[in-house]
Amino acid sequence: MAQTILHKANERGSRDHGWLKTKYSFSFSDYYDPQKIHFGALRVLNEDIIAAGMGFGTHPHDNMEIITIPLEGALAHKDSMGNASIIRHGEIQVMSAGSGITHSEFNANEDATVKLLQIWVFPDKKNVTPRYGQLEIDLAQMHNNLLQLVSPYPEDEGLWIHQHAWFFMGRFDEHVEKEYAFRKQGNGVYVFVINGSFTVNGVNLDDRDALGLWDTNKISIQTNKADSQILLMEVPMEFD
């Protein structure tokens, strides 16, 4: 029988630093909840709102797969691998921190905020050569469809990471029904509602609500509002 855990939007950790307003789905920085350390290999799901012209100065990472999805605006990225780019709404960025990188992230706009999701996944290989990827999302293919953004395979659709994990995102009309089949036995799926309303395996989810599911091999999804957007993250529940 499927196991589930419900994370309501208003139960997330919250911090307001003035230039940065952030919501934490899992324990992060000085926010700690012993019941919300991670969901399988999914370690971090932060929603950040960064003020115009502000951002994170150069800082290090290692042995983590980092996925950034702008929801509004644009983010300026620079790193120790020599990458300097702008990641906009409608794009996705992946960094494999591996043996170690440093990078900075700033709002690329001087007159508007940037809103983004930053997601960390534990890798299945340690100390790999750091790697960067960026991809424009075909927004039209997300209409009433779960579009693959991330997988374990370089030759597959979307970007890839060092983990048996798959990410999908879709935008749906009202009263659309979908079934999602797990890609790998032993994985779980963390469903995050970006906006709108869904019913997932009988559980109603609204803006920024999330539901983790495991010990099953498929889930049912129904939309309750027009223009509802959802992010599915399938990750191993057990990992080294």
PDB file of C-alpha atoms in Angstrom:
ATOM      1  CA  MET A   1       0.000   0.000   0.000  1.00  0.00           C
ATOM      2  CA  ALA A   2       1.260   3.467  -0.882  1.00  0.00           C
ATOM      3  CA  GLN A   3       2.840   5.474   1.917  1.00  0.00           C
ATOM      4  CA  THR A   4       2.347   9.248   1.895  1.00  0.00           C
ATOM      5  CA  ILE A   5       3.475  12.374   3.695  1.00  0.00           C
ATOM      6  CA  LEU A   6       1.690  15.710   3.284  1.00  0.00           C
ATOM      7  CA  HIS A   7       3.594  18.996   3.477  1.00  0.00           C
ATOM      8  CA  LYS A   8       1.230  21.983   3.443  1.00  0.00           C
ATOM      9  CA  ALA A   9       2.522  25.261   2.037  1.00  0.00           C
ATOM     10  CA  ASN A  10       1.941  27.160   5.272  1.00  0.00           C
ATOM     11  CA  GLU A  11       3.975  24.601   7.231  1.00  0.00           C
ATOM     12  CA  ARG A  12       7.208  25.350   5.386  1.00  0.00           C
ATOM     13  CA  GLY A  13      10.073  27.136   7.077  1.00  0.00           C
ATOM     14  CA  SER A  14      10.115  30.855   6.334  1.00  0.00           C
ATOM     15  CA  ARG A  15      12.768  33.563   6.504  1.00  0.00           C
ATOM     16  CA  ASP A  16      12.681  37.231   5.485  1.00  0.00           C
ATOM     17  CA  HIS A  17      16.123  38.801   5.083  1.00  0.00           C
ATOM     18  CA  GLY A  18      14.808  41.889   3.331  1.00  0.00           C
ATOM     19  CA  TRP A  19      16.585  41.305   0.023  1.00  0.00           C
ATOM     20  CA  LEU A  20      15.701  37.589   0.207  1.00  0.00           C
ATOM     21  CA  LYS A  21      12.389  36.033   1.124  1.00  0.00           C
ATOM     22  CA  THR A  22      12.559  32.251   1.231  1.00  0.00           C
ATOM     23  CA  LYS A  23      10.428  29.219   2.016  1.00  0.00           C
ATOM     24  CA  TYR A  24      12.049  25.922   3.024  1.00  0.00           C
ATOM     25  CA  SER A  25      10.325  22.591   2.359  1.00  0.00           C
ATOM     26  CA  PHE A  26      13.135  20.840   4.259  1.00  0.00           C
ATOM     27  CA  SER A  27      15.558  21.818   7.009  1.00  0.00           C
ATOM     28  CA  PHE A  28      18.029  24.382   5.679  1.00  0.00           C
ATOM     29  CA  SER A  29      20.385  26.990   7.118  1.00  0.00           C
ATOM     30  CA  ASP A  30      19.025  27.966  10.559  1.00  0.00           C
ATOM     31  CA  TYR A  31      15.611  26.357   9.926  1.00  0.00           C
ATOM     32  CA  TYR A  32      15.491  22.880  11.451  1.00  0.00           C
ATOM     33  CA  ASP A  33      12.593  20.434  11.633  1.00  0.00           C
ATOM     34  CA  PRO A  34      13.602  16.858  12.554  1.00  0.00           C
ATOM     35  CA  GLN A  35      10.603  15.563  10.579  1.00  0.00           C
ATOM     36  CA  LYS A  36      11.711  17.408   7.440  1.00  0.00           C
ATOM     37  CA  ILE A  37      15.365  16.597   6.807  1.00  0.00           C
ATOM     38  CA  HIS A  38      14.912  15.118   3.333  1.00  0.00           C
ATOM     39  CA  PHE A  39      12.603  12.979   1.200  1.00  0.00           C
ATOM     40  CA  GLY A  40      14.797  10.123   0.059  1.00  0.00           C
ATOM     41  CA  ALA A  41      17.581  11.622  -2.060  1.00  0.00           C
ATOM     42  CA  LEU A  42      15.722  14.946  -2.261  1.00  0.00           C
ATOM     43  CA  ARG A  43      17.552  17.138   0.254  1.00  0.00           C
ATOM     44  CA  VAL A  44      16.467  20.731  -0.479  1.00  0.00           C
ATOM     45  CA  LEU A  45      13.459  22.418  -2.049  1.00  0.00           C
ATOM     46  CA  ASN A  46      13.662  26.166  -1.493  1.00  0.00           C
ATOM     47  CA  GLU A  47      11.439  28.853  -2.963  1.00  0.00           C
ATOM     48  CA  ASP A  48      13.467  32.075  -3.138  1.00  0.00           C
ATOM     49  CA  ILE A  49      12.328  35.605  -3.963  1.00  0.00           C
ATOM     50  CA  ILE A  50      15.374  37.827  -4.548  1.00  0.00           C
ATOM     51  CA  ALA A  51      15.106  41.616  -4.666  1.00  0.00           C
ATOM     52  CA  ALA A  52      16.193  43.587  -7.732  1.00  0.00           C
ATOM     53  CA  GLY A  53      19.971  43.605  -8.183  1.00  0.00           C
ATOM     54  CA  MET A  54      20.571  41.449  -5.104  1.00  0.00           C
ATOM     55  CA  GLY A  55      21.759  37.874  -4.709  1.00  0.00           C
ATOM     56  CA  PHE A  56      24.167  35.323  -3.292  1.00  0.00           C
ATOM     57  CA  GLY A  57      27.878  36.132  -3.449  1.00  0.00           C
ATOM     58  CA  THR A  58      30.485  33.530  -4.349  1.00  0.00           C
ATOM     59  CA  HIS A  59      30.110  30.433  -2.168  1.00  0.00           C
ATOM     60  CA  PRO A  60      31.150  26.761  -2.368  1.00  0.00           C
ATOM     61  CA  HIS A  61      29.313  23.472  -2.949  1.00  0.00           C
ATOM     62  CA  ASP A  62      30.449  19.872  -3.235  1.00  0.00           C
ATOM     63  CA  ASN A  63      28.857  16.455  -3.797  1.00  0.00           C
ATOM     64  CA  MET A  64      25.372  17.721  -4.544  1.00  0.00           C
ATOM     65  CA  GLU A  65      23.194  17.874  -7.666  1.00  0.00           C
ATOM     66  CA  ILE A  66      21.698  21.381  -7.778  1.00  0.00           C
ATOM     67  CA  ILE A  67      18.701  22.184  -9.979  1.00  0.00           C
ATOM     68  CA  THR A  68      17.417  25.746 -10.404  1.00  0.00           C
ATOM     69  CA  ILE A  69      14.044  26.567 -11.978  1.00  0.00           C
ATOM     70  CA  PRO A  70      13.166  30.281 -12.306  1.00  0.00           C
ATOM     71  CA  LEU A  71       9.425  30.894 -11.914  1.00  0.00           C
ATOM     72  CA  GLU A  72       9.581  34.638 -12.642  1.00  0.00           C
ATOM     73  CA  GLY A  73      12.379  36.893 -13.834  1.00  0.00           C
ATOM     74  CA  ALA A  74      16.020  36.045 -14.536  1.00  0.00           C
ATOM     75  CA  LEU A  75      19.054  34.940 -12.530  1.00  0.00           C
ATOM     76  CA  ALA A  76      22.689  35.796 -13.340  1.00  0.00           C
ATOM     77  CA  HIS A  77      25.073  32.889 -12.669  1.00  0.00           C
ATOM     78  CA  LYS A  78      28.895  32.752 -12.527  1.00  0.00           C
ATOM     79  CA  ASP A  79      31.014  29.811 -11.397  1.00  0.00           C
ATOM     80  CA  SER A  80      34.557  28.515 -11.014  1.00  0.00           C
ATOM     81  CA  MET A  81      34.151  26.370 -14.155  1.00  0.00           C
ATOM     82  CA  GLY A  82      34.091  29.548 -16.226  1.00  0.00           C
ATOM     83  CA  ASN A  83      30.357  29.633 -16.854  1.00  0.00           C
ATOM     84  CA  ALA A  84      28.631  33.018 -16.900  1.00  0.00           C
ATOM     85  CA  SER A  85      25.012  32.943 -17.977  1.00  0.00           C
ATOM     86  CA  ILE A  86      21.489  34.251 -17.440  1.00  0.00           C
ATOM     87  CA  ILE A  87      18.822  31.701 -16.480  1.00  0.00           C
ATOM     88  CA  ARG A  88      15.334  32.945 -17.277  1.00  0.00           C
ATOM     89  CA  HIS A  89      11.795  31.837 -16.610  1.00  0.00           C
ATOM     90  CA  GLY A  90      11.226  29.013 -19.084  1.00  0.00           C
ATOM     91  CA  GLU A  91      14.703  27.563 -18.548  1.00  0.00           C
ATOM     92  CA  ILE A  92      16.286  25.093 -16.134  1.00  0.00           C
ATOM     93  CA  GLN A  93      19.842  24.880 -14.807  1.00  0.00           C
ATOM     94  CA  VAL A  94      21.712  21.874 -13.404  1.00  0.00           C
ATOM     95  CA  MET A  95      25.043  21.891 -11.585  1.00  0.00           C
ATOM     96  CA  SER A  96      26.840  18.751 -10.464  1.00  0.00           C
ATOM     97  CA  ALA A  97      29.013  20.147  -7.672  1.00  0.00           C
ATOM     98  CA  GLY A  98      31.053  16.954  -7.422  1.00  0.00           C
ATOM     99  CA  SER A  99      34.601  17.469  -6.137  1.00  0.00           C
ATOM    100  CA  GLY A 100      33.859  21.138  -5.505  1.00  0.00           C
ATOM    101  CA  ILE A 101      32.790  24.381  -7.167  1.00  0.00           C
ATOM    102  CA  THR A 102      32.197  27.985  -6.217  1.00  0.00           C
ATOM    103  CA  HIS A 103      29.481  30.113  -7.785  1.00  0.00           C
ATOM    104  CA  SER A 104      27.390  33.244  -7.375  1.00  0.00           C
ATOM    105  CA  GLU A 105      23.743  33.951  -8.192  1.00  0.00           C
ATOM    106  CA  PHE A 106      22.231  37.424  -8.541  1.00  0.00           C
ATOM    107  CA  ASN A 107      18.945  38.826  -9.738  1.00  0.00           C
ATOM    108  CA  ALA A 108      19.712  39.873 -13.305  1.00  0.00           C
ATOM    109  CA  ASN A 109      17.127  42.677 -13.193  1.00  0.00           C
ATOM    110  CA  GLU A 110      17.539  46.068 -11.533  1.00  0.00           C
ATOM    111  CA  ASP A 111      13.811  46.803 -11.352  1.00  0.00           C
ATOM    112  CA  ALA A 112      12.028  43.493 -10.629  1.00  0.00           C
ATOM    113  CA  THR A 113      12.288  40.526  -8.296  1.00  0.00           C
ATOM    114  CA  VAL A 114      13.264  37.032  -9.406  1.00  0.00           C
ATOM    115  CA  LYS A 115      11.372  34.048  -8.041  1.00  0.00           C
ATOM    116  CA  LEU A 116      12.879  30.573  -8.298  1.00  0.00           C
ATOM    117  CA  LEU A 117      12.947  27.038  -6.996  1.00  0.00           C
ATOM    118  CA  GLN A 118      16.331  25.677  -5.950  1.00  0.00           C
ATOM    119  CA  ILE A 119      16.475  21.922  -5.488  1.00  0.00           C
ATOM    120  CA  TRP A 120      19.308  19.780  -4.138  1.00  0.00           C
ATOM    121  CA  VAL A 121      19.553  16.030  -4.722  1.00  0.00           C
ATOM    122  CA  PHE A 122      22.132  13.749  -3.114  1.00  0.00           C
ATOM    123  CA  PRO A 123      24.293  12.204  -5.891  1.00  0.00           C
ATOM    124  CA  ASP A 124      24.951   8.505  -6.438  1.00  0.00           C
ATOM    125  CA  LYS A 125      28.651   9.197  -7.150  1.00  0.00           C
ATOM    126  CA  LYS A 126      31.016  11.212  -4.968  1.00  0.00           C
ATOM    127  CA  ASN A 127      33.738  13.619  -6.085  1.00  0.00           C
ATOM    128  CA  VAL A 128      32.851  13.592  -9.785  1.00  0.00           C
ATOM    129  CA  THR A 129      34.166  16.288 -12.107  1.00  0.00           C
ATOM    130  CA  PRO A 130      31.921  19.351 -11.663  1.00  0.00           C
ATOM    131  CA  ARG A 131      29.531  19.963 -14.540  1.00  0.00           C
ATOM    132  CA  TYR A 132      27.072  22.635 -15.693  1.00  0.00           C
ATOM    133  CA  GLY A 133      23.980  22.396 -17.879  1.00  0.00           C
ATOM    134  CA  GLN A 134      21.258  24.812 -18.958  1.00  0.00           C
ATOM    135  CA  LEU A 135      18.217  24.173 -21.133  1.00  0.00           C
ATOM    136  CA  GLU A 136      15.252  26.099 -22.484  1.00  0.00           C
ATOM    137  CA  ILE A 137      11.979  24.371 -21.631  1.00  0.00           C
ATOM    138  CA  ASP A 138       9.457  23.877 -24.441  1.00  0.00           C
ATOM    139  CA  LEU A 139       6.526  25.417 -22.584  1.00  0.00           C
ATOM    140  CA  ALA A 140       4.064  24.295 -25.268  1.00  0.00           C
ATOM    141  CA  GLN A 141       4.943  20.652 -24.544  1.00  0.00           C
ATOM    142  CA  MET A 142       3.966  21.169 -20.891  1.00  0.00           C
ATOM    143  CA  HIS A 143       0.314  21.786 -21.811  1.00  0.00           C
ATOM    144  CA  ASN A 144      -1.724  18.914 -20.334  1.00  0.00           C
ATOM    145  CA  ASN A 145       1.466  16.863 -20.282  1.00  0.00           C
ATOM    146  CA  LEU A 146       4.250  15.964 -17.861  1.00  0.00           C
ATOM    147  CA  LEU A 147       7.400  17.152 -19.634  1.00  0.00           C
ATOM    148  CA  GLN A 148      10.646  15.496 -18.536  1.00  0.00           C
ATOM    149  CA  LEU A 149      13.183  18.030 -17.277  1.00  0.00           C
ATOM    150  CA  VAL A 150      15.787  15.824 -15.564  1.00  0.00           C
ATOM    151  CA  SER A 151      16.842  12.177 -15.766  1.00  0.00           C
ATOM    152  CA  PRO A 152      19.915  10.021 -14.996  1.00  0.00           C
ATOM    153  CA  TYR A 153      20.821   9.701 -18.686  1.00  0.00           C
ATOM    154  CA  PRO A 154      22.813  12.199 -20.798  1.00  0.00           C
ATOM    155  CA  GLU A 155      21.129  10.983 -23.991  1.00  0.00           C
ATOM    156  CA  ASP A 156      17.617  11.351 -22.571  1.00  0.00           C
ATOM    157  CA  GLU A 157      15.193  14.256 -22.814  1.00  0.00           C
ATOM    158  CA  GLY A 158      16.067  17.280 -20.674  1.00  0.00           C
ATOM    159  CA  LEU A 159      19.171  17.596 -18.497  1.00  0.00           C
ATOM    160  CA  TRP A 160      20.835  14.844 -16.477  1.00  0.00           C
ATOM    161  CA  ILE A 161      22.186  14.390 -12.964  1.00  0.00           C
ATOM    162  CA  HIS A 162      24.261  11.832 -11.065  1.00  0.00           C
ATOM    163  CA  GLN A 163      21.274  10.090  -9.484  1.00  0.00           C
ATOM    164  CA  HIS A 164      18.463   7.742 -10.512  1.00  0.00           C
ATOM    165  CA  ALA A 165      16.010  10.633 -10.373  1.00  0.00           C
ATOM    166  CA  TRP A 166      13.508  12.063 -12.826  1.00  0.00           C
ATOM    167  CA  PHE A 167      11.823  15.483 -12.751  1.00  0.00           C
ATOM    168  CA  PHE A 168       8.673  16.335 -14.688  1.00  0.00           C
ATOM    169  CA  MET A 169       6.690  19.550 -14.953  1.00  0.00           C
ATOM    170  CA  GLY A 170       3.290  20.202 -16.505  1.00  0.00           C
ATOM    171  CA  ARG A 171       0.635  22.884 -16.857  1.00  0.00           C
ATOM    172  CA  PHE A 172      -2.931  21.628 -17.061  1.00  0.00           C
ATOM    173  CA  ASP A 173      -6.451  22.692 -17.900  1.00  0.00           C
ATOM    174  CA  GLU A 174      -9.265  21.994 -15.456  1.00  0.00           C
ATOM    175  CA  HIS A 175     -10.509  18.405 -15.023  1.00  0.00           C
ATOM    176  CA  VAL A 176      -7.553  16.710 -16.722  1.00  0.00           C
ATOM    177  CA  GLU A 177      -6.605  13.257 -15.416  1.00  0.00           C
ATOM    178  CA  LYS A 178      -3.102  11.783 -15.654  1.00  0.00           C
ATOM    179  CA  GLU A 179      -1.391   8.680 -14.344  1.00  0.00           C
ATOM    180  CA  TYR A 180       2.312   8.702 -13.539  1.00  0.00           C
ATOM    181  CA  ALA A 181       4.223   5.407 -13.535  1.00  0.00           C
ATOM    182  CA  PHE A 182       7.402   5.306 -11.450  1.00  0.00           C
ATOM    183  CA  ARG A 183      10.580   4.924 -13.499  1.00  0.00           C
ATOM    184  CA  LYS A 184      12.494   2.822 -10.961  1.00  0.00           C
ATOM    185  CA  GLN A 185      11.456   0.354  -8.270  1.00  0.00           C
ATOM    186  CA  GLY A 186      12.220   1.615  -4.783  1.00  0.00           C
ATOM    187  CA  ASN A 187      11.864   5.256  -5.748  1.00  0.00           C
ATOM    188  CA  GLY A 188       9.417   7.735  -4.271  1.00  0.00           C
ATOM    189  CA  VAL A 189       7.781  10.775  -5.843  1.00  0.00           C
ATOM    190  CA  TYR A 190       7.562  14.221  -4.269  1.00  0.00           C
ATOM    191  CA  VAL A 191       4.738  16.190  -5.885  1.00  0.00           C
ATOM    192  CA  PHE A 192       4.945  19.990  -5.550  1.00  0.00           C
ATOM    193  CA  VAL A 193       2.112  22.231  -6.732  1.00  0.00           C
ATOM    194  CA  ILE A 194       3.616  25.370  -8.250  1.00  0.00           C
ATOM    195  CA  ASN A 195       0.194  26.951  -8.626  1.00  0.00           C
ATOM    196  CA  GLY A 196      -3.433  25.922  -8.943  1.00  0.00           C
ATOM    197  CA  SER A 197      -5.118  22.865  -7.490  1.00  0.00           C
ATOM    198  CA  PHE A 198      -4.665  19.115  -7.938  1.00  0.00           C
ATOM    199  CA  THR A 199      -5.901  15.901  -6.391  1.00  0.00           C
ATOM    200  CA  VAL A 200      -3.094  13.336  -6.135  1.00  0.00           C
ATOM    201  CA  ASN A 201      -4.079   9.826  -5.025  1.00  0.00           C
ATOM    202  CA  GLY A 202      -7.179  11.320  -3.428  1.00  0.00           C
ATOM    203  CA  VAL A 203      -5.326  14.100  -1.559  1.00  0.00           C
ATOM    204  CA  ASN A 204      -6.208  17.698  -2.435  1.00  0.00           C
ATOM    205  CA  LEU A 205      -3.210  19.984  -2.993  1.00  0.00           C
ATOM    206  CA  ASP A 206      -3.255  23.735  -3.579  1.00  0.00           C
ATOM    207  CA  ASP A 207      -0.572  26.375  -4.291  1.00  0.00           C
ATOM    208  CA  ARG A 208       2.840  25.254  -2.940  1.00  0.00           C
ATOM    209  CA  ASP A 209       1.421  22.196  -1.163  1.00  0.00           C
ATOM    210  CA  ALA A 210       3.446  18.992  -1.554  1.00  0.00           C
ATOM    211  CA  LEU A 211       2.831  15.268  -1.197  1.00  0.00           C
ATOM    212  CA  GLY A 212       5.478  12.547  -0.946  1.00  0.00           C
ATOM    213  CA  LEU A 213       4.497   9.035  -2.057  1.00  0.00           C
ATOM    214  CA  TRP A 214       6.409   5.748  -1.904  1.00  0.00           C
ATOM    215  CA  ASP A 215       5.870   1.971  -1.672  1.00  0.00           C
ATOM    216  CA  THR A 216       3.838   2.157  -4.869  1.00  0.00           C
ATOM    217  CA  ASN A 217       4.569   2.162  -8.596  1.00  0.00           C
ATOM    218  CA  LYS A 218       2.078   4.704  -9.924  1.00  0.00           C
ATOM    219  CA  ILE A 219       0.048   7.706  -8.870  1.00  0.00           C
ATOM    220  CA  SER A 220      -3.125   9.346 -10.168  1.00  0.00           C
ATOM    221  CA  ILE A 221      -3.352  13.088 -10.760  1.00  0.00           C
ATOM    222  CA  GLN A 222      -6.449  15.207 -11.416  1.00  0.00           C
ATOM    223  CA  THR A 223      -6.554  18.974 -11.920  1.00  0.00           C
ATOM    224  CA  ASN A 224      -9.191  21.033 -10.131  1.00  0.00           C
ATOM    225  CA  LYS A 225      -8.471  24.461 -11.663  1.00  0.00           C
ATOM    226  CA  ALA A 226      -7.511  25.757 -15.072  1.00  0.00           C
ATOM    227  CA  ASP A 227      -3.870  26.749 -15.616  1.00  0.00           C
ATOM    228  CA  SER A 228      -2.568  24.594 -12.746  1.00  0.00           C
ATOM    229  CA  GLN A 229       1.148  23.791 -12.729  1.00  0.00           C
ATOM    230  CA  ILE A 230       2.859  20.872 -11.014  1.00  0.00           C
ATOM    231  CA  LEU A 231       6.407  19.576 -10.474  1.00  0.00           C
ATOM    232  CA  LEU A 232       7.067  15.851  -9.925  1.00  0.00           C
ATOM    233  CA  MET A 233      10.407  14.740  -8.504  1.00  0.00           C
ATOM    234  CA  GLU A 234      11.042  10.991  -8.497  1.00  0.00           C
ATOM    235  CA  VAL A 235      14.038  10.067  -6.328  1.00  0.00           C
ATOM    236  CA  PRO A 236      15.505   6.975  -4.641  1.00  0.00           C
ATOM    237  CA  MET A 237      14.177   6.495  -1.120  1.00  0.00           C
ATOM    238  CA  GLU A 238      17.352   4.662  -0.091  1.00  0.00           C
ATOM    239  CA  PHE A 239      20.807   5.773  -1.176  1.00  0.00           C
ATOM    240  CA  ASP A 240      24.442   5.647  -0.089  1.00  0.00           C
TER     241      ASP A 240
END
